[in-house]
mmCIF file of C-alpha atoms in Angstrom:
data_model
loop_
_atom_site.group_PDB
_atom_site.id
_atom_site.type_symbol
_atom_site.label_atom_id
_atom_site.label_comp_id
_atom_site.label_asym_id
_atom_site.label_seq_id
_atom_site.Cartn_x
_atom_site.Cartn_y
_atom_site.Cartn_z
ATOM 1 C CA UNK A 1 -0.034 0.014 0.032
ATOM 2 C CA UNK A 2 2.594 2.228 0.643
ATOM 3 C CA UNK A 3 3.767 2.096 -2.900
ATOM 4 C CA UNK A 4 0.390 2.943 -3.961
ATOM 5 C CA UNK A 5 0.123 5.632 -1.661
ATOM 6 C CA UNK A 6 3.218 7.340 -3.076
ATOM 7 C CA UNK A 7 2.002 6.886 -6.975
ATOM 8 C CA UNK A 8 -1.380 8.351 -5.547
ATOM 9 C CA UNK A 9 0.169 11.402 -4.369
ATOM 10 C CA UNK A 10 2.741 11.604 -7.457
ATOM 11 C CA UNK A 11 -0.635 11.526 -9.468
ATOM 12 C CA UNK A 12 -2.339 13.937 -7.530
ATOM 13 C CA UNK A 13 -0.080 16.792 -7.568
ATOM 14 C CA UNK A 14 1.774 16.153 -10.876
ATOM 15 C CA UNK A 15 -2.247 16.318 -12.498
ATOM 16 C CA UNK A 16 -2.566 19.470 -10.602
ATOM 17 C CA UNK A 17 0.898 21.023 -11.719
ATOM 18 C CA UNK A 18 0.198 20.198 -15.267
ATOM 19 C CA UNK A 19 -3.310 21.637 -15.163
ATOM 20 C CA UNK A 20 -1.847 25.028 -13.338
ATOM 21 C CA UNK A 21 0.975 25.022 -16.617
ATOM 22 C CA UNK A 22 -1.223 24.607 -19.129
ATOM 23 C CA UNK A 23 -3.903 26.618 -17.759
ATOM 24 C CA UNK A 24 -1.204 29.266 -17.187
ATOM 25 C CA UNK A 25 -0.016 28.735 -21.085
ATOM 26 C CA UNK A 26 -3.268 29.446 -22.462
ATOM 27 C CA UNK A 27 -3.868 32.624 -20.876
ATOM 28 C CA UNK A 28 -0.763 33.623 -21.891
ATOM 29 C CA UNK A 29 -1.138 32.812 -25.367
ATOM 30 C CA UNK A 30 -4.682 34.040 -25.657
ATOM 31 C CA UNK A 31 -4.002 37.543 -24.051
ATOM 32 C CA UNK A 32 -0.483 38.194 -25.198
ATOM 33 C CA UNK A 33 -0.306 36.651 -28.369
ATOM 34 C CA UNK A 34 -3.690 36.635 -29.302
ATOM 35 C CA UNK A 35 -3.337 32.993 -30.510
ATOM 36 C CA UNK A 36 -5.332 30.683 -28.345
ATOM 37 C CA UNK A 37 -4.506 27.205 -27.891
ATOM 38 C CA UNK A 38 -7.480 25.038 -29.071
ATOM 39 C CA UNK A 39 -6.776 21.749 -26.681
ATOM 40 C CA UNK A 40 -5.529 23.333 -23.543
ATOM 41 C CA UNK A 41 -8.897 24.208 -22.228
ATOM 42 C CA UNK A 42 -9.954 20.714 -22.912
ATOM 43 C CA UNK A 43 -6.965 18.997 -21.733
ATOM 44 C CA UNK A 44 -7.271 21.026 -18.135
ATOM 45 C CA UNK A 45 -11.102 19.726 -17.811
ATOM 46 C CA UNK A 46 -9.955 16.056 -18.687
ATOM 47 C CA UNK A 47 -7.357 16.271 -15.958
ATOM 48 C CA UNK A 48 -9.424 17.594 -13.594
ATOM 49 C CA UNK A 49 -11.819 14.901 -14.196
ATOM 50 C CA UNK A 50 -9.106 12.406 -13.170
ATOM 51 C CA UNK A 51 -7.838 14.596 -10.848
ATOM 52 C CA UNK A 52 -11.435 14.556 -8.735
ATOM 53 C CA UNK A 53 -11.980 10.472 -9.087
ATOM 54 C CA UNK A 54 -8.267 9.930 -8.178
ATOM 55 C CA UNK A 55 -8.329 12.298 -5.594
ATOM 56 C CA UNK A 56 -11.285 10.965 -3.873
ATOM 57 C CA UNK A 57 -9.364 7.908 -2.857
ATOM 58 C CA UNK A 58 -6.777 10.418 -1.773
ATOM 59 C CA UNK A 59 -9.494 11.996 0.309
ATOM 60 C CA UNK A 60 -10.600 8.876 1.913
ATOM 61 C CA UNK A 61 -7.008 7.876 2.835
ATOM 62 C CA UNK A 62 -6.222 11.031 4.673
ATOM 63 C CA UNK A 63 -9.788 11.998 6.027
ATOM 64 C CA UNK A 64 -9.951 15.393 4.269
ATOM 65 C CA UNK A 65 -13.463 14.863 3.047
ATOM 66 C CA UNK A 66 -16.574 16.430 4.768
ATOM 67 C CA UNK A 67 -17.115 15.134 8.093
ATOM 68 C CA UNK A 68 -19.380 16.040 11.099
ATOM 69 C CA UNK A 69 -16.658 15.966 13.495
ATOM 70 C CA UNK A 70 -18.342 18.169 16.165
ATOM 71 C CA UNK A 71 -21.187 15.593 16.244
ATOM 72 C CA UNK A 72 -19.181 12.789 15.796
ATOM 73 C CA UNK A 73 -16.497 13.249 18.487
ATOM 74 C CA UNK A 74 -19.544 13.411 21.169
ATOM 75 C CA UNK A 75 -20.162 9.769 20.811
ATOM 76 C CA UNK A 76 -18.418 7.028 23.023
ATOM 77 C CA UNK A 77 -15.808 4.890 21.350
ATOM 78 C CA UNK A 78 -18.198 1.879 20.860
ATOM 79 C CA UNK A 79 -20.591 4.583 18.583
ATOM 80 C CA UNK A 80 -17.920 5.647 16.796
ATOM 81 C CA UNK A 81 -17.046 2.388 15.479
ATOM 82 C CA UNK A 82 -20.761 1.694 14.552
ATOM 83 C CA UNK A 83 -20.847 4.960 13.097
ATOM 84 C CA UNK A 84 -17.588 4.658 11.246
ATOM 85 C CA UNK A 85 -18.520 1.115 9.679
ATOM 86 C CA UNK A 86 -22.269 2.189 9.006
ATOM 87 C CA UNK A 87 -21.087 4.939 6.965
ATOM 88 C CA UNK A 88 -18.309 3.112 5.181
ATOM 89 C CA UNK A 89 -20.627 0.477 4.320
ATOM 90 C CA UNK A 90 -22.972 2.654 2.678
ATOM 91 C CA UNK A 91 -20.441 4.669 0.688
ATOM 92 C CA UNK A 92 -19.087 1.356 -0.448
ATOM 93 C CA UNK A 93 -22.459 -0.121 -1.629
ATOM 94 C CA UNK A 94 -23.039 3.586 -3.343
ATOM 95 C CA UNK A 95 -19.252 3.391 -5.167
ATOM 96 C CA UNK A 96 -19.495 -0.160 -5.752
ATOM 97 C CA UNK A 97 -22.906 0.427 -7.508
ATOM 98 C CA UNK A 98 -21.248 2.993 -9.694
ATOM 99 C CA UNK A 99 -18.363 0.588 -10.938
ATOM 100 C CA UNK A 100 -20.159 -1.679 -13.512
ATOM 101 C CA UNK A 101 -22.002 1.469 -15.073
ATOM 102 C CA UNK A 102 -18.983 3.477 -15.440
ATOM 103 C CA UNK A 103 -16.811 0.544 -17.100
ATOM 104 C CA UNK A 104 -19.848 -0.182 -19.123
ATOM 105 C CA UNK A 105 -19.940 3.678 -20.159
ATOM 106 C CA UNK A 106 -16.426 3.884 -20.681
ATOM 107 C CA UNK A 107 -16.462 1.099 -23.284
ATOM 108 C CA UNK A 108 -19.556 2.619 -25.043
ATOM 109 C CA UNK A 109 -17.321 6.004 -25.455
ATOM 110 C CA UNK A 110 -13.996 4.575 -26.806
ATOM 111 C CA UNK A 111 -15.457 4.954 -30.389
ATOM 112 C CA UNK A 112 -16.429 8.791 -29.636
ATOM 113 C CA UNK A 113 -13.379 11.176 -30.030
ATOM 114 C CA UNK A 114 -13.253 14.500 -28.159
ATOM 115 C CA UNK A 115 -13.386 17.488 -29.810
ATOM 116 C CA UNK A 116 -10.125 19.254 -29.902
ATOM 117 C CA UNK A 117 -7.404 16.760 -29.250
ATOM 118 C CA UNK A 118 -9.185 14.009 -30.702
ATOM 119 C CA UNK A 119 -8.357 11.235 -28.093
ATOM 120 C CA UNK A 120 -11.081 8.175 -27.227
ATOM 121 C CA UNK A 121 -13.482 9.610 -24.625
ATOM 122 C CA UNK A 122 -13.062 6.258 -22.856
ATOM 123 C CA UNK A 123 -9.666 7.662 -21.752
ATOM 124 C CA UNK A 124 -11.702 10.398 -19.866
ATOM 125 C CA UNK A 125 -14.327 8.756 -18.499
ATOM 126 C CA UNK A 126 -12.220 5.787 -17.421
ATOM 127 C CA UNK A 127 -11.717 7.898 -14.263
ATOM 128 C CA UNK A 128 -15.393 7.341 -12.913
ATOM 129 C CA UNK A 129 -14.861 3.355 -12.585
ATOM 130 C CA UNK A 130 -10.928 3.790 -11.656
ATOM 131 C CA UNK A 131 -11.410 6.319 -9.174
ATOM 132 C CA UNK A 132 -14.771 4.572 -7.586
ATOM 133 C CA UNK A 133 -12.791 1.228 -7.385
ATOM 134 C CA UNK A 134 -9.736 3.394 -5.565
ATOM 135 C CA UNK A 135 -12.498 4.425 -3.230
ATOM 136 C CA UNK A 136 -13.937 1.078 -2.507
ATOM 137 C CA UNK A 137 -10.442 -0.430 -1.586
ATOM 138 C CA UNK A 138 -10.015 2.515 0.694
ATOM 139 C CA UNK A 139 -12.842 2.408 2.586
ATOM 140 C CA UNK A 140 -12.595 -1.399 2.802
ATOM 141 C CA UNK A 141 -9.093 -0.917 4.256
ATOM 142 C CA UNK A 142 -10.421 1.895 6.853
ATOM 143 C CA UNK A 143 -13.315 -0.187 8.115
ATOM 144 C CA UNK A 144 -11.318 -3.283 8.622
ATOM 145 C CA UNK A 145 -8.785 -1.057 10.370
ATOM 146 C CA UNK A 146 -11.771 -0.455 13.232
ATOM 147 C CA UNK A 147 -11.738 -3.941 14.032
ATOM 148 C CA UNK A 148 -7.819 -4.313 14.481
ATOM 149 C CA UNK A 149 -6.384 -3.400 18.009
ATOM 150 C CA UNK A 150 -4.425 -0.242 17.499
ATOM 151 C CA UNK A 151 -0.890 -0.031 19.355
ATOM 152 C CA UNK A 152 -1.262 0.181 22.851
ATOM 153 C CA UNK A 153 -4.131 -2.171 23.324
ATOM 154 C CA UNK A 154 -6.901 -0.124 22.452
ATOM 155 C CA UNK A 155 -9.381 -1.449 19.997
#
């Protein structure tokens, strides 16, 4: 998992950096040289799609998604476990439900080319099932971790 964590972090950071560079070049070309790049906004949009779906797994791992901590922190430890397992199970169900439809949609989109870059749209929409798979795996690992005793003997 540590290798995957590094790959995920590298992907999120490099995608964000490339998006920033592409958009900066686009603004520069459009307003300084009056010669806008046709493909840059499309590339930035598609990178954003990938960033959002891969970043969702990153967010699960680092607990940076929206949580109701003020409410959650008032629960006793046993109730926190129940709430964590229940919410994770619901999220796993929702994301797992999307995966087969995302795969089917990705296959259907392969014959459609993007308007500016001409790449198959399946390359873009593949982010949906891949991201959902990553989120499901992260949530499963987190849910299993609820039942594994932590260092110091606390469960």
